[in-house]
Short mmCIF file of C-alpha atoms and ligand atoms in Angstrom, two decimals:
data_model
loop_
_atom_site.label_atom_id
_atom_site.label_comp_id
_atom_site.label_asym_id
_atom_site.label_seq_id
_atom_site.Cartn_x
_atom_site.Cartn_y
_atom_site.Cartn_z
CA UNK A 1 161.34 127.22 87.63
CA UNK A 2 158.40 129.03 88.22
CA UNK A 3 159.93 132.71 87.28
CA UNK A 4 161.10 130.75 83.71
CA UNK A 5 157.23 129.69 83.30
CA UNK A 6 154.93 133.05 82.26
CA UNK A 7 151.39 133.40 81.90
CA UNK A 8 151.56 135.30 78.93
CA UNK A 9 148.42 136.58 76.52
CA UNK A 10 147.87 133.44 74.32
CA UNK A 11 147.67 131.20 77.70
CA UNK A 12 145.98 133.69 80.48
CA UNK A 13 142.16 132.62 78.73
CA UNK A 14 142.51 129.34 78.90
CA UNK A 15 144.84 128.11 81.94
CA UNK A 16 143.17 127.02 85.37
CA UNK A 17 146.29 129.54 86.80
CA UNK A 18 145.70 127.24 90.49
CA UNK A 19 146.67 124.03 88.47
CA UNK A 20 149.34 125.65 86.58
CA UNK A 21 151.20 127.14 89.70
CA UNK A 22 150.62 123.94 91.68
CA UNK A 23 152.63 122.53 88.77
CA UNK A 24 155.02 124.69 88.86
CA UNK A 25 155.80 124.52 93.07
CA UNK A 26 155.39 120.75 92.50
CA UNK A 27 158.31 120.58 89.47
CA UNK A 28 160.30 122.92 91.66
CA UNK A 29 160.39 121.12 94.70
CA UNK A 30 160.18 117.11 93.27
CA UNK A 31 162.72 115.63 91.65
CA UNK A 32 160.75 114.67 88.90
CA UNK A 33 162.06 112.83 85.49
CA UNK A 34 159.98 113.96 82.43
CA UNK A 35 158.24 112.71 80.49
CA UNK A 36 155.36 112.88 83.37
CA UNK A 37 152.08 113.63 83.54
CA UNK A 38 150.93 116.06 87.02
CA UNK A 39 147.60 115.99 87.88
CA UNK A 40 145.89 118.90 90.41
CA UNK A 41 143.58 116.71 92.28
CA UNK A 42 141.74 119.91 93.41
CA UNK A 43 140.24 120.71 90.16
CA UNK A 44 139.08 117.14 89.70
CA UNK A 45 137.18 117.51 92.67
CA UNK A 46 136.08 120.61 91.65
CA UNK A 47 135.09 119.27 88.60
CA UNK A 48 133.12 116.37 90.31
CA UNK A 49 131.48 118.83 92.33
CA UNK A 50 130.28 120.74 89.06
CA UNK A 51 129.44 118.47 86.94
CA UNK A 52 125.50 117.37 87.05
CA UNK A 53 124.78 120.28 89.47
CA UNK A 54 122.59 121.76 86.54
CA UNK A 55 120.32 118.87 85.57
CA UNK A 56 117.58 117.68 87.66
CA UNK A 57 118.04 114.00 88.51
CA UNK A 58 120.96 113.11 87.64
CA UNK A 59 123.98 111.00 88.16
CA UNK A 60 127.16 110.97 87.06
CA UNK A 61 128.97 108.41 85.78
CA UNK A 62 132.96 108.92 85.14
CA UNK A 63 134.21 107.47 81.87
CA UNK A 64 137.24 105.41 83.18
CA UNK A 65 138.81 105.78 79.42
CA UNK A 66 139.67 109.32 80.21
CA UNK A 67 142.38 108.12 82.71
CA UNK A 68 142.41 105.47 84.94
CA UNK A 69 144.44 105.96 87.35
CA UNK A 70 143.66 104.52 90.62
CA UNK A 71 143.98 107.54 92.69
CA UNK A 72 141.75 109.43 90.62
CA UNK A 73 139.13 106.47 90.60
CA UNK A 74 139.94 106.26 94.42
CA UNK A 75 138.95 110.14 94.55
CA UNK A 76 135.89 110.08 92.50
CA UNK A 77 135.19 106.89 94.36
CA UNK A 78 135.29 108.93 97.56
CA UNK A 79 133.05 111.58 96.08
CA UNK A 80 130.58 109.72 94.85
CA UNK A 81 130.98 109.89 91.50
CA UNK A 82 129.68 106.43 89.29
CA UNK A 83 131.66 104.79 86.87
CA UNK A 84 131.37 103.97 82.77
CA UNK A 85 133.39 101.13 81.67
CA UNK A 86 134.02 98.99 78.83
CA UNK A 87 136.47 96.46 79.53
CA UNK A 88 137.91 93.24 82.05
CA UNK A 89 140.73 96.28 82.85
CA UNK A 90 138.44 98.64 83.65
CA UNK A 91 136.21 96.47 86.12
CA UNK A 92 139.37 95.29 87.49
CA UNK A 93 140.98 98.45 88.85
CA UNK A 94 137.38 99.18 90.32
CA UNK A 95 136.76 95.98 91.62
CA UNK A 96 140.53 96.44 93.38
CA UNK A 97 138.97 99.42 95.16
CA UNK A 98 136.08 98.08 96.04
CA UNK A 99 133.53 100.18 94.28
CA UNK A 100 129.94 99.38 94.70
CA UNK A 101 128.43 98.17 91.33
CA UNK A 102 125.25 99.51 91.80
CA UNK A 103 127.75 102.51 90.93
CA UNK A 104 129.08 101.09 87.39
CA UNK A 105 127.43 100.40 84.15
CA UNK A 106 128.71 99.71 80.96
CA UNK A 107 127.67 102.28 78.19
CA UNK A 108 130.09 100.31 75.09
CA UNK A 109 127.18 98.76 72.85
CA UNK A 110 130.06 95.87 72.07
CA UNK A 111 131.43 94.09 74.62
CA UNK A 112 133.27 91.08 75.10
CA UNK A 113 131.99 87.79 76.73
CA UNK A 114 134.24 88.07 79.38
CA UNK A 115 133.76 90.93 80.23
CA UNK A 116 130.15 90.63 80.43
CA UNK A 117 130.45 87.63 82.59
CA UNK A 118 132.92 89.44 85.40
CA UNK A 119 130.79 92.08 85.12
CA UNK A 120 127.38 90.76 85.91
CA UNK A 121 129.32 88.54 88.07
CA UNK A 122 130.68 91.28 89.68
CA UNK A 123 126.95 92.85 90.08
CA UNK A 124 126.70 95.39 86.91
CA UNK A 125 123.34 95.42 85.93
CA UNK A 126 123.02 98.39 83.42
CA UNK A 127 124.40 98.04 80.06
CA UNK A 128 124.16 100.09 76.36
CA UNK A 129 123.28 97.97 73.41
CA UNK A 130 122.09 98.75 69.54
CA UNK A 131 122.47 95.19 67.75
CA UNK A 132 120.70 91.55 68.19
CA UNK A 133 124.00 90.07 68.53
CA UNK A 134 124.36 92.21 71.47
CA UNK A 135 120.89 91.64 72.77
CA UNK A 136 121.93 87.54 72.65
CA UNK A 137 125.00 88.18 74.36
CA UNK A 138 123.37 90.30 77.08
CA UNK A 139 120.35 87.69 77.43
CA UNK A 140 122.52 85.08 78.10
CA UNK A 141 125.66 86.17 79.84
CA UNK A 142 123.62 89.19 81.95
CA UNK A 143 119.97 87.92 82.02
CA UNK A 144 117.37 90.29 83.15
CA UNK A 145 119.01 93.20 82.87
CA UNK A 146 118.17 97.02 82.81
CA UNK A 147 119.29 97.46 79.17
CA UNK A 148 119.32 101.40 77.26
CA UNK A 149 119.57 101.53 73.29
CA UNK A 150 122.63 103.77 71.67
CA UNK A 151 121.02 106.18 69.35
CA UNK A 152 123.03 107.51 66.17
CA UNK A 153 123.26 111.58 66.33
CA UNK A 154 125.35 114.03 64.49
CA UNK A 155 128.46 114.82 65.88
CA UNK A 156 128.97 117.94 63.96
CA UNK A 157 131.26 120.44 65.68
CA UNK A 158 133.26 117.67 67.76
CA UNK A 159 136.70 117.64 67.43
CA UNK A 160 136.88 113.86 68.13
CA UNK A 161 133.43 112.71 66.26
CA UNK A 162 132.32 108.92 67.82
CA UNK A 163 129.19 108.76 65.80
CA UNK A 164 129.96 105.97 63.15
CA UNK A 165 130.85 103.20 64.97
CA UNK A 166 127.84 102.42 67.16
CA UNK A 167 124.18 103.69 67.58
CA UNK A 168 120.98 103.47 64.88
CA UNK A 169 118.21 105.03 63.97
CA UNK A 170 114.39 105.45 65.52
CA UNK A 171 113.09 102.59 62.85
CA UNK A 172 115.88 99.97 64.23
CA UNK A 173 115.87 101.07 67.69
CA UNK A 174 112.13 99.92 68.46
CA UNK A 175 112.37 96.75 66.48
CA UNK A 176 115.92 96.63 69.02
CA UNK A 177 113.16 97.36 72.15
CA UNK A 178 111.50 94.80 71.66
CA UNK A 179 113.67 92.34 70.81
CA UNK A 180 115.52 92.73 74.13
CA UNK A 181 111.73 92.52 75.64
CA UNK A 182 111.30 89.09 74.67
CA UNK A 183 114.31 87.72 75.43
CA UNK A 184 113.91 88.83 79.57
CA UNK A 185 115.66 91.95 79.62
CA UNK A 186 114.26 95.59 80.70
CA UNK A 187 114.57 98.23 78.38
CA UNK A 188 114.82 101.36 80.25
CA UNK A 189 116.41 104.12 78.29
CA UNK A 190 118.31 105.59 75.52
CA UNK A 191 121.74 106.61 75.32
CA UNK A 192 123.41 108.83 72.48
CA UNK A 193 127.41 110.68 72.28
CA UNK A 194 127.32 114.01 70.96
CA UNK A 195 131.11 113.34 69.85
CA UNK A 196 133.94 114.15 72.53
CA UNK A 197 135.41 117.89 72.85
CA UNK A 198 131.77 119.11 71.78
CA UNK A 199 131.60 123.03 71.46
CA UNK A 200 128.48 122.76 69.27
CA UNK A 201 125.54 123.45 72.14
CA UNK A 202 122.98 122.59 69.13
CA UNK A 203 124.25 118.98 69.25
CA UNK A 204 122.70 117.86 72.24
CA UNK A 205 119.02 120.06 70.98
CA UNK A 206 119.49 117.86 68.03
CA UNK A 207 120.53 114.36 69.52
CA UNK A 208 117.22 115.36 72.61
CA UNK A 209 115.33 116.14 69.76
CA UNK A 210 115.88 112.10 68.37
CA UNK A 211 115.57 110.77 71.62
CA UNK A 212 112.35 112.17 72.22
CA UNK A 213 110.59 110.86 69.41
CA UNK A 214 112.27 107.68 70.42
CA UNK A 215 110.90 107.68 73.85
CA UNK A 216 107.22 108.17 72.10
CA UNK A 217 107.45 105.49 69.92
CA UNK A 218 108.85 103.31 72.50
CA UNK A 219 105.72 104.55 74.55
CA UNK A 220 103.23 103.71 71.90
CA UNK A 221 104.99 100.22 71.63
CA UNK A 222 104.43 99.48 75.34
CA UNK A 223 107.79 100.30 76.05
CA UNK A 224 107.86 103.23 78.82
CA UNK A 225 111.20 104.50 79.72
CA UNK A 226 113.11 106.32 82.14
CA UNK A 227 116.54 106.86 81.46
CA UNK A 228 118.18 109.53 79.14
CA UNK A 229 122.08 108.79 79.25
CA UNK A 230 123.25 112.18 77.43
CA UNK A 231 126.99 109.95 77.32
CA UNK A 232 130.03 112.49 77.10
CA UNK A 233 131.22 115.08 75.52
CA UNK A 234 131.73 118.03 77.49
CA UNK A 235 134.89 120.23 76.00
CA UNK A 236 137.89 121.12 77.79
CA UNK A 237 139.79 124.50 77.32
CA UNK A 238 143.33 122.99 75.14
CA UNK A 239 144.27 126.29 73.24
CA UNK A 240 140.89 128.14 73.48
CA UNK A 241 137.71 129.11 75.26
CA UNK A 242 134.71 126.61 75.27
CA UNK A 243 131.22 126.05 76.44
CA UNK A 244 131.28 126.20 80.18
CA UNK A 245 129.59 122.94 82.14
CA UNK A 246 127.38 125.39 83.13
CA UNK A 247 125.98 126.61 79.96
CA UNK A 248 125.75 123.07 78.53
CA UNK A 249 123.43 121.74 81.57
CA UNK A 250 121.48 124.71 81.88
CA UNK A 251 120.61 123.71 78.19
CA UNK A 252 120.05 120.12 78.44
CA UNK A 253 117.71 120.76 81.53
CA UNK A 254 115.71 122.86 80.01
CA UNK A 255 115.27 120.67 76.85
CA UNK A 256 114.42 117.85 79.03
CA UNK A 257 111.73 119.57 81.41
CA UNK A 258 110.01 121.14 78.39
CA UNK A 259 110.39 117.52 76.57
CA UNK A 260 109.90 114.34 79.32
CA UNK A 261 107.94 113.47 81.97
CA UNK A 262 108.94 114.42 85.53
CA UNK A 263 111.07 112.38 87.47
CA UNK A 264 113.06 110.95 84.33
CA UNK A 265 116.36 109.96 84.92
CA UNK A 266 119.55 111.37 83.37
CA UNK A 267 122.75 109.52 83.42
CA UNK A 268 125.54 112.30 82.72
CA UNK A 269 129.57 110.04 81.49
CA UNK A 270 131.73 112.67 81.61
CA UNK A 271 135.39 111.87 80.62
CA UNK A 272 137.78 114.82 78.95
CA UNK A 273 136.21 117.47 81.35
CA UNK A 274 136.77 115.53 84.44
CA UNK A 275 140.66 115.19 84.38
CA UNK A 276 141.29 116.81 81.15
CA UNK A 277 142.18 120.74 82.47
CA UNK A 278 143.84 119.17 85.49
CA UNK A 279 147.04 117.36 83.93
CA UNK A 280 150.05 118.80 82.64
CA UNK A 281 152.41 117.19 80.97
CA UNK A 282 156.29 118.30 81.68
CA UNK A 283 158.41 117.45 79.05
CA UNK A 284 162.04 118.09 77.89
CA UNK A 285 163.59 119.12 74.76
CA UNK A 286 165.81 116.34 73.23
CA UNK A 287 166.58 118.32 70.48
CA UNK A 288 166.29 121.23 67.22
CA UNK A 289 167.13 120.62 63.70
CA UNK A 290 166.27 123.15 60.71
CA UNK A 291 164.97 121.41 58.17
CA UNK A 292 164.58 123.04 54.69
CA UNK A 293 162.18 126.30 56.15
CA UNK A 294 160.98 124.50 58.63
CA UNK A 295 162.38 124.44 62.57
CA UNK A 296 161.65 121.09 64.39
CA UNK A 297 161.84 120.79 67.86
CA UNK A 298 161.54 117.31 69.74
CA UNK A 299 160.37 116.46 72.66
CA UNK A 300 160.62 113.40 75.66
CA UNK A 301 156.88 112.82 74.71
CA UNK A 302 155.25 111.82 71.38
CA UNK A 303 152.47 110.56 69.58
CA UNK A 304 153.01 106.67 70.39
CA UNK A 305 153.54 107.43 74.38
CA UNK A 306 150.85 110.30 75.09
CA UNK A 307 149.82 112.38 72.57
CA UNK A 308 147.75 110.22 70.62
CA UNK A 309 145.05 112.49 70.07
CA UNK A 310 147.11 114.98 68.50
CA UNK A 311 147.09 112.93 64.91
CA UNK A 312 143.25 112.59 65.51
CA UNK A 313 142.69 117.00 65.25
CA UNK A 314 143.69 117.73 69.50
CA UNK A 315 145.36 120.52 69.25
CA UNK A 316 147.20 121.24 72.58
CA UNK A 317 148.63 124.08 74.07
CA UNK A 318 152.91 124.43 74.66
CA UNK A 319 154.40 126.50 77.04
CA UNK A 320 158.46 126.86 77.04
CA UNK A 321 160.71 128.58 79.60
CA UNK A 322 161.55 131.64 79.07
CA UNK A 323 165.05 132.65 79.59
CA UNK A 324 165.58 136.36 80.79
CA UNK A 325 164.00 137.05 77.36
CA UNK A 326 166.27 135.58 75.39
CA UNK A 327 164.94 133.51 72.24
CA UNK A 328 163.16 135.00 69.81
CA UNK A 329 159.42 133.74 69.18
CA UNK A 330 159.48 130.91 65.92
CA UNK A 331 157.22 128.67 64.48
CA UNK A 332 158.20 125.43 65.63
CA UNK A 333 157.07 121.77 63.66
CA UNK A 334 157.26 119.73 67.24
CA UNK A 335 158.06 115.93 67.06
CA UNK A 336 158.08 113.33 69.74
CA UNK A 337 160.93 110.86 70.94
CA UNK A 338 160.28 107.76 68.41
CA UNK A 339 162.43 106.70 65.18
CA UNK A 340 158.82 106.62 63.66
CA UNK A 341 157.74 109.89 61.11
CA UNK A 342 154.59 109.49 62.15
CA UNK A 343 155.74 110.88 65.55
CA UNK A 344 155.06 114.42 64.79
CA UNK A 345 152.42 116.49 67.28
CA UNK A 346 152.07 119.61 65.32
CA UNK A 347 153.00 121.90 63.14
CA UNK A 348 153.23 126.03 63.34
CA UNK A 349 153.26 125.96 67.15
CA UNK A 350 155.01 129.68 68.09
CA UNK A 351 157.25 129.20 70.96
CA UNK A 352 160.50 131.35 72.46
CA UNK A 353 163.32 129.35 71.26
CA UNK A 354 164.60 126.32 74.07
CA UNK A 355 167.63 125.03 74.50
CA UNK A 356 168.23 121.31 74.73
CA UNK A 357 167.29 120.17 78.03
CA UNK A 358 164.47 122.83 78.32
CA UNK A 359 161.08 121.70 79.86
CA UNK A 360 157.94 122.28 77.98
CA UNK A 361 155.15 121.96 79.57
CA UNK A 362 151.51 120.77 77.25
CA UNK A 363 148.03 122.20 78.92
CA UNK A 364 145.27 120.37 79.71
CA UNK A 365 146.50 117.00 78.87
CA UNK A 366 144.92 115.13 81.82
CA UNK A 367 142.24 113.28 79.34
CA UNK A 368 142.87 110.39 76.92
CA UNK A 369 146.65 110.59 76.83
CA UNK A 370 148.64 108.05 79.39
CA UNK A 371 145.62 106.01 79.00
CA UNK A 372 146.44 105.76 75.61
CA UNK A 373 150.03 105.58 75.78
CA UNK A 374 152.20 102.38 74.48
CA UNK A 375 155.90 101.96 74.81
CA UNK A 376 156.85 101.86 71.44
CA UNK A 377 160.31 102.62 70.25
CA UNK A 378 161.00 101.28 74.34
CA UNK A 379 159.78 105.26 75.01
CA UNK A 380 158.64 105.61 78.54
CA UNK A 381 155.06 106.29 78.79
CA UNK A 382 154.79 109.06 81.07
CA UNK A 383 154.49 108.39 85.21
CA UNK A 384 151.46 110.25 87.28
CA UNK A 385 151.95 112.26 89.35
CA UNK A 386 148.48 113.15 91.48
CA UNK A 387 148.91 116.65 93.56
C1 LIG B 401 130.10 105.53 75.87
C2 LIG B 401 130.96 106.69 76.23
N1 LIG B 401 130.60 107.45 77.27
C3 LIG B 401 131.35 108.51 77.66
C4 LIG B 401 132.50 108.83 76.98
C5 LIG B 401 133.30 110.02 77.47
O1 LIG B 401 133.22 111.04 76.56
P1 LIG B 401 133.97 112.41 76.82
O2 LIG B 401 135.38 112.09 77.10
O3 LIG B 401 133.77 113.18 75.57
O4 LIG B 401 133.31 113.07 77.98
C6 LIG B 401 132.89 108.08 75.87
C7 LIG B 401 134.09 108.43 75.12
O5 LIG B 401 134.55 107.79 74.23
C8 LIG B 401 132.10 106.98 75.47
O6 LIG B 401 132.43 106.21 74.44
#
């Protein structure tokens, strides 16, 4: 298997080679059934160790939305990583590994009742908000709390924008301050998403540039913070180069000595970069069909059981066997296993011609995939496999 898998020129810039022939040994000597999804531990602690290295006091907090998989949590657990969540699911599979709480908070400005209950039950004290509804919810269900206010900022140059569902503006977010104030909980930051798979450096300038004059006004209100939670959005390499973790820290630390006072907190939620380079997915061709001037090729995973993200503008990267050379290179329209047309991943994807039965392996498909994944058409969602 790993002779019929070649790091050719349109992969060599952007695959972690370790990962990829850790894949390879591990396909080769499991006896694995595709769909799966094969995760290189290593890099994730790599990753761990990385991220937050390059801004002064900070924490990181993983966003358990990425993947969830216990033995990653269980990992980052292990390496003192914090958690974001968002959800009863989420807090469960921590709470089943007995993760401290003083290492979770909850960074979704919407969150359910129950939730909110296990969690502050649980001992989560650190929660997003940006509504009054929210700020009555919080007051009642998770009184006294350390609460931070999501801020609206462009998300121009994300692939996967996350700007218009929550966050507001300066004027709101004050009136927000203090509305929290009176009802017993303790402002303490602000929080903001640049929009997830971020290559746009200029984002975070603009979205430190809003929470500064946020933390001024709060300032003048009475209000003095200490938190900046920069939330997510750190890219991952799917078919090219991006901004390294180093480049984008380097950035935000410098913004944030020349803008705050000393000793202000950052809160850092990576998701996408933390697992995202480290899966693979190995899949197998269930079939070919030439359709007017088009070639289709389809695939053991899909749209509805991994590759959500694909009809959202994720483009990922597919690597076929190569057989002695045979196959000529073809643009390929490639479909998952559902009944469903909506099941198609992509379209003008050049690939060496498989044959049925072929694997094809997808790059950097650690992030937002199996967590996403539902069974529809009874289509296996892919197992884990943690190496
Ligand atoms: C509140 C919050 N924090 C962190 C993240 C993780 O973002 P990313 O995967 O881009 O790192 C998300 C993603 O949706 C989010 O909503």
């Amino acid at each position: 298997m790993i002779k019929r898998f070649k790091i050719d020129h349109k992969i060599a810039g952007i695959v972690n080679k370790s990962t990829f022939f850790k894949t390879l040994n591990f396909i080769d000597k499991g006896d694995i059934q595709t769909p799966c999804l094969i995760i290189d531990s290593e890099l994730i602690k790599k990753n761990a160790l990385t991220i937050g290295k390059d801004i002064q006091d900070s924490s990181v907090f993983y966003a358990v939305k990425a993947n969830p998989a216990k033995d990653i949590l269980h990992l980052l657990d292990t390496l003192s990583v914090g958690f974001e969540i968002s959800s009863e699911g989420e807090l469960r599979v921590l709470r089943e590994l007995n993760v401290n709480p003083d290492k979770i908070i909850s960074s979704n400005p919407v969150k359910t009742i129950t939730f909110l209950k296990s969690a502050y039950e649980y001992g989560l004290r650190y929660y997003a908000f940006d509504s009054i509804a929210e700020i009555d919810k919080l007051a009642r269900y998770a009184p006294g709390s350390f609460v931070y206010l999501r801020l609206s900022v462009p998300n121009e140059g994300s692939e996967w924008p996350l700007s218009k569902k929550f966050g507001v503006e300066i004027e709101d977010a004050i009136i927000l301050m203090q509305a929290a104030l009176s009802k017993g909980l303790v402002p303490v930051g602000i929080t903001f998403h640049v929009g997830s798979q971020c290559n746009n450096l200029y984002n975070w300038n603009i979205a430190l540039d809003k929470t500064k004059i946020l933390w001024e006004a709060a300032k003048m209100a009475g209000i003095n913070l200490k938190i900046i939670n920069i939330g997510g959005g750190y890219p991952v390499r799917y078919t090219r180069d991006v901004l390294t973790i180093q480049k984008i820290e380097t950035n935000i630390n410098t913004l944030i000595k020349e803008r705050f006072p000393q000793g202000t907190i950052v809160h850092i939620e990576p998701g996408r970069v933390m697992v995202g380079e480290a899966g693979i997915f190995a899949t197998s061709v269930t079939g070919k069909a030439r359709r007017g001037y088009e070639d289709w090729l389809y695939i053991d995973v899909g749209v509805f059981n991994g590759l959500m993200e694909s009809v959202g503008g994720i483009k990922y990267c597919f690597v076929s066997e190569t057989h002695d050379g045979i196959g000529e290179e073809k643009s390929w329209v490639i479909a998952g296993p559902s009944c469903d047309s909506f099941d198609v991943i992509d379209k003008n994807i050049l690939l060496r011609e498989p044959q049925i039965g072929d694997m094809v392996l997808i790059l950097s498909s650690g992030a937002y995939t199996v967590s996403y994944a539902s069974e529809f058409n009874g289509c296996m969602i892919p197992n884990i496999y943690i190496i």
